[in-house]
Amino acid sequence: MDAQSRGRADDIDPADQWVLNPHTGNYELRLDQSAGESPVAARTATAEDSGRRGDTRTGATRDGREGSGRRGTNSPEVPGQRSRRASQSGGRGAEATATAGRRKRKAPKARRKKALMWTGGVTAFLVATTAVGAYILYEKLNGNIDAIDIGDQGNKNVVSDGPMNILIIGTDKRTGKGNEGYGDKGSAGHADTTILFHVSEDRTNATAMSIPRDLKTEIPECETKGPDGTSTTIPGTPDERFNTSLGQSGRNPGCTMKTVENITGLKPDHFMMVDFNAVKDLTAAVGGVEVCMAKPVDDPKSHLKLPQGESKVQGEMALALLRTRDSFGNRSDLDRIKVQQQFLASMIREMKSSDTLTNPKKLYTLADAATNALTVDTAIGDAKKLMTLAQEIGKVDTKNITFLTMPVIDNPAEPKPITVVVDPVKGEQLFAMLRSDTSLTEVKQKEKAAKGKQAALLKGPKAAPADVRVDVLNGGEIAGAAGATVTWLQNQQGVLKSTNKANAPEKTKKTTLEYAPDQADQARALAEMMGLPASAMKPGTADAEGLEAMVLTLGADFKGAGIPITGPAKIPADVEKSSADKAVCAK
């Protein structure tokens, strides 16, 4: 974005108009230095005049209140602003002069880094969304964001109370100068690089699962909306490559979201999509990304040439690294995915070690590049909503972000396999783990303790099936699920006192079992039969009255009578994974 062409006043640099508020840990906008302050800055000034002081060592607490540490004496600001503010009139002169005479302290940055940095490693465009931070509120960047109406796909709310699934799509559509050598000429683009990013309900961990572009699967029927609001139904097709779920036959990202849900049983809440320009512009904006090669690379097709050991790549070289298929492993798309994951993890480390988020001008450049490259669903299609989403997923600690690839096997229908299909055993095990929100990483001890307390609800004596009394409601997507479950419980499990209560008042994502304290033995017995996770257990505070039954509400995670709702406790064997905080050399 050319800031000079979007209403910029005179020759003021947009990055120079931001001042850091130590109470919130965010930069705040002062648009006009000669005419006073923006409403945001004015509110901050009022708070300062009333005696509030931020902790310049630790910043604010998570809920926005002041820290409890040593009180600061000044408000850290963008370099170059102090002298300009000191000469202002309009009631601010005395305060500015006093501020100018005080010793300047470093801005509190630990909290900002935790909330804003880590997404750099999820993918180049997701990092940009988060790294924008307070800048994303800047209206000049808001106009950069493109949004697509995906109809009934996704979540209309920005943030979900439970786990969140964000589909990250890199398309190979050829747009922009210098991209003539990439992708298919004249093509609307494909889902070239796709990552399903699952954020846990408690925000302690996340899993980034890459989906191979050459995966053979069913592309389900989907509906798209045109700019004029008219809807078009695109027929589904069996046995197609996954990458055709976008761009081909008029399909939009909503069709890719529906395809992912059809494969995994996980419903994406939102999507974020970029093209080639994002990789080039974003890597240049952060000053390059460190990569490591186990051997020298010289690929004439992608023009990638790197020495053995560590190098820094940006722009065209970064894009060449992410797109090469002839430099690593057995030259397959699966090996290319591994390199992409290593690159994205490296970007996390680069963002955490660089001064990007403490340098207003550099941050503005990154924000500009990101929003220019970004296309999202309409539910998150403005700057404030993106900021809200970024702050939520930014709660995840970098070390608890796991990268892996969807488990696949060679396509048995091909004499000489070119494509792949989902591994029927390991794939479903992994999907079940994600559906049950099982962490693939170790989390902090206190977080483990909290989960352990919930898991304890499954331990203890269990009632005999004949003594289990339960009402079953259907809050999921499968028609007749409550009736089918009751039939299964009665005929195969011996739970004769089970009753079909039809549909629940509203749809729910997760299956839950509500029970009274004196029904705990019944609840444990039913949980074992159903394969319920500990998180599904909802004990009450008062004992049951008479013959009162427990209430089992089936959610979207219910896949059928007799199919355990929870996944395995550990990741399937031989499924490779890596952590965002570990450096790995590409082989």
CSV table of N, CA, C and O in Angstrom, one decimal, residues 79-118:
chain,number,residue,atom,x,y,z
A,79,PRO,N,10.2,6.8,18.7
A,79,PRO,CA,11.4,7.7,18.6
A,79,PRO,C,11.1,8.9,17.7
A,79,PRO,O,10.5,8.8,16.6
A,80,GLY,N,11.5,10.1,18.1
A,80,GLY,CA,11.3,11.3,17.3
A,80,GLY,C,10.0,12.0,17.6
A,80,GLY,O,9.8,13.1,17.1
A,81,GLN,N,9.2,11.5,18.5
A,81,GLN,CA,7.9,12.1,18.8
A,81,GLN,C,8.1,13.1,20.0
A,81,GLN,O,7.3,14.1,20.1
A,82,ARG,N,9.1,12.9,20.9
A,82,ARG,CA,9.1,13.7,22.1
A,82,ARG,C,9.3,15.2,21.8
A,82,ARG,O,8.6,16.0,22.4
A,83,SER,N,10.2,15.5,20.9
A,83,SER,CA,10.5,16.9,20.7
A,83,SER,C,9.3,17.6,20.0
A,83,SER,O,9.0,18.7,20.3
A,84,ARG,N,8.6,16.8,19.1
A,84,ARG,CA,7.5,17.4,18.5
A,84,ARG,C,6.3,17.6,19.4
A,84,ARG,O,5.6,18.6,19.4
A,85,ARG,N,6.1,16.7,20.3
A,85,ARG,CA,5.0,16.8,21.3
A,85,ARG,C,5.3,17.9,22.3
A,85,ARG,O,4.4,18.6,22.8
A,86,ALA,N,6.6,18.1,22.6
A,86,ALA,CA,7.0,19.1,23.7
A,86,ALA,C,6.6,20.5,23.2
A,86,ALA,O,6.4,21.4,24.0
A,87,SER,N,6.5,20.7,21.9
A,87,SER,CA,6.2,22.1,21.4
A,87,SER,C,4.8,22.3,21.1
A,87,SER,O,4.4,23.3,20.6
A,88,GLN,N,4.0,21.2,21.4
A,88,GLN,CA,2.5,21.4,21.1
A,88,GLN,C,1.9,22.3,22.0
A,88,GLN,O,2.3,22.6,23.1
A,89,SER,N,0.7,22.9,21.5
A,89,SER,CA,-0.1,23.7,22.3
A,89,SER,C,-1.4,23.0,22.6
A,89,SER,O,-1.5,21.8,22.3
A,90,GLY,N,-2.4,23.6,23.2
A,90,GLY,CA,-3.7,23.0,23.4
A,90,GLY,C,-3.8,22.2,24.6
A,90,GLY,O,-4.4,21.2,24.7
A,91,GLY,N,-3.0,22.6,25.7
A,91,GLY,CA,-3.2,22.0,27.0
A,91,GLY,C,-2.2,20.8,27.2
A,91,GLY,O,-2.2,20.2,28.3
A,92,ARG,N,-1.4,20.5,26.3
A,92,ARG,CA,-0.4,19.4,26.4
A,92,ARG,C,1.0,19.8,26.6
A,92,ARG,O,1.9,19.0,26.8
A,93,GLY,N,1.3,21.1,26.5
A,93,GLY,CA,2.7,21.6,26.6
A,93,GLY,C,3.4,21.3,27.8
A,93,GLY,O,4.5,20.8,27.8
A,94,ALA,N,2.7,21.5,29.0
A,94,ALA,CA,3.4,21.3,30.3
A,94,ALA,C,3.7,19.8,30.4
A,94,ALA,O,4.8,19.4,30.9
A,95,GLU,N,2.8,18.9,30.1
A,95,GLU,CA,3.0,17.5,30.2
A,95,GLU,C,4.1,17.0,29.3
A,95,GLU,O,4.9,16.2,29.7
A,96,ALA,N,4.1,17.5,28.1
A,96,ALA,CA,5.1,17.1,27.1
A,96,ALA,C,6.5,17.6,27.6
A,96,ALA,O,7.5,16.8,27.5
A,97,THR,N,6.6,18.8,28.1
A,97,THR,CA,7.9,19.3,28.6
A,97,THR,C,8.4,18.4,29.8
A,97,THR,O,9.6,18.1,29.8
A,98,ALA,N,7.5,18.1,30.7
A,98,ALA,CA,7.9,17.3,31.8
A,98,ALA,C,8.3,15.9,31.4
A,98,ALA,O,9.3,15.3,31.9
A,99,THR,N,7.6,15.3,30.4
A,99,THR,CA,8.0,14.0,29.8
A,99,THR,C,9.3,14.0,29.2
A,99,THR,O,10.1,13.1,29.3
A,100,ALA,N,9.6,15.2,28.4
A,100,ALA,CA,10.9,15.2,27.7
A,100,ALA,C,12.0,15.3,28.7
A,100,ALA,O,13.1,14.9,28.3
A,101,GLY,N,11.8,15.8,29.9
A,101,GLY,CA,12.9,15.9,30.8
A,101,GLY,C,13.2,14.7,31.6
A,101,GLY,O,14.1,14.6,32.4
A,102,ARG,N,12.3,13.7,31.5
A,102,ARG,CA,12.5,12.5,32.3
A,102,ARG,C,13.3,11.5,31.5
A,102,ARG,O,13.4,11.5,30.3
A,103,ARG,N,13.9,10.5,32.2
A,103,ARG,CA,14.7,9.5,31.6
A,103,ARG,C,13.8,8.5,30.8
A,103,ARG,O,12.8,8.0,31.4
A,104,LYS,N,14.1,8.3,29.6
A,104,LYS,CA,13.2,7.4,28.8
A,104,LYS,C,13.5,5.9,29.1
A,104,LYS,O,14.6,5.5,29.3
A,105,ARG,N,12.4,5.2,29.3
A,105,ARG,CA,12.5,3.8,29.6
A,105,ARG,C,12.1,2.9,28.4
A,105,ARG,O,11.4,3.4,27.5
A,106,LYS,N,12.6,1.7,28.4
A,106,LYS,CA,12.2,0.8,27.3
A,106,LYS,C,10.7,0.4,27.4
A,106,LYS,O,10.2,0.2,28.5
A,107,ALA,N,10.1,0.3,26.2
A,107,ALA,CA,8.7,-0.1,26.2
A,107,ALA,C,8.5,-1.5,26.7
A,107,ALA,O,9.4,-2.4,26.4
A,108,PRO,N,7.5,-1.8,27.4
A,108,PRO,CA,7.2,-3.2,27.8
A,108,PRO,C,6.9,-4.0,26.6
A,108,PRO,O,5.9,-3.7,25.9
A,109,LYS,N,7.7,-5.1,26.3
A,109,LYS,CA,7.4,-5.8,25.1
A,109,LYS,C,7.2,-7.3,25.2
A,109,LYS,O,6.8,-8.0,24.3
A,110,ALA,N,7.4,-7.9,26.4
A,110,ALA,CA,7.2,-9.3,26.6
A,110,ALA,C,5.8,-9.7,26.2
A,110,ALA,O,5.6,-10.7,25.5
A,111,ARG,N,4.8,-9.0,26.7
A,111,ARG,CA,3.4,-9.4,26.5
A,111,ARG,C,3.1,-9.2,25.0
A,111,ARG,O,2.4,-10.0,24.5
A,112,ARG,N,3.6,-8.1,24.4
A,112,ARG,CA,3.3,-8.0,23.0
A,112,ARG,C,3.9,-9.1,22.2
A,112,ARG,O,3.3,-9.6,21.3
A,113,LYS,N,5.1,-9.5,22.5
A,113,LYS,CA,5.7,-10.6,21.7
A,113,LYS,C,4.9,-11.9,21.9
A,113,LYS,O,4.7,-12.6,20.9
A,114,LYS,N,4.5,-12.2,23.1
A,114,LYS,CA,3.7,-13.4,23.3
A,114,LYS,C,2.4,-13.4,22.5
A,114,LYS,O,2.0,-14.4,21.9
A,115,ALA,N,1.8,-12.2,22.5
A,115,ALA,CA,0.5,-12.1,21.8
A,115,ALA,C,0.6,-12.0,20.3
A,115,ALA,O,-0.3,-12.3,19.6
A,116,LEU,N,1.7,-11.4,19.8
A,116,LEU,CA,1.8,-11.0,18.4
A,116,LEU,C,2.7,-11.8,17.6
A,116,LEU,O,2.6,-11.9,16.4
A,117,MET,N,3.8,-12.4,18.2
A,117,MET,CA,4.9,-12.9,17.5
A,117,MET,C,4.7,-14.3,16.9
A,117,MET,O,5.0,-14.6,15.8
A,118,TRP,N,4.1,-15.2,17.8
A,118,TRP,CA,4.2,-16.6,17.5
A,118,TRP,C,3.6,-17.0,16.1
A,118,TRP,O,4.0,-17.9,15.5
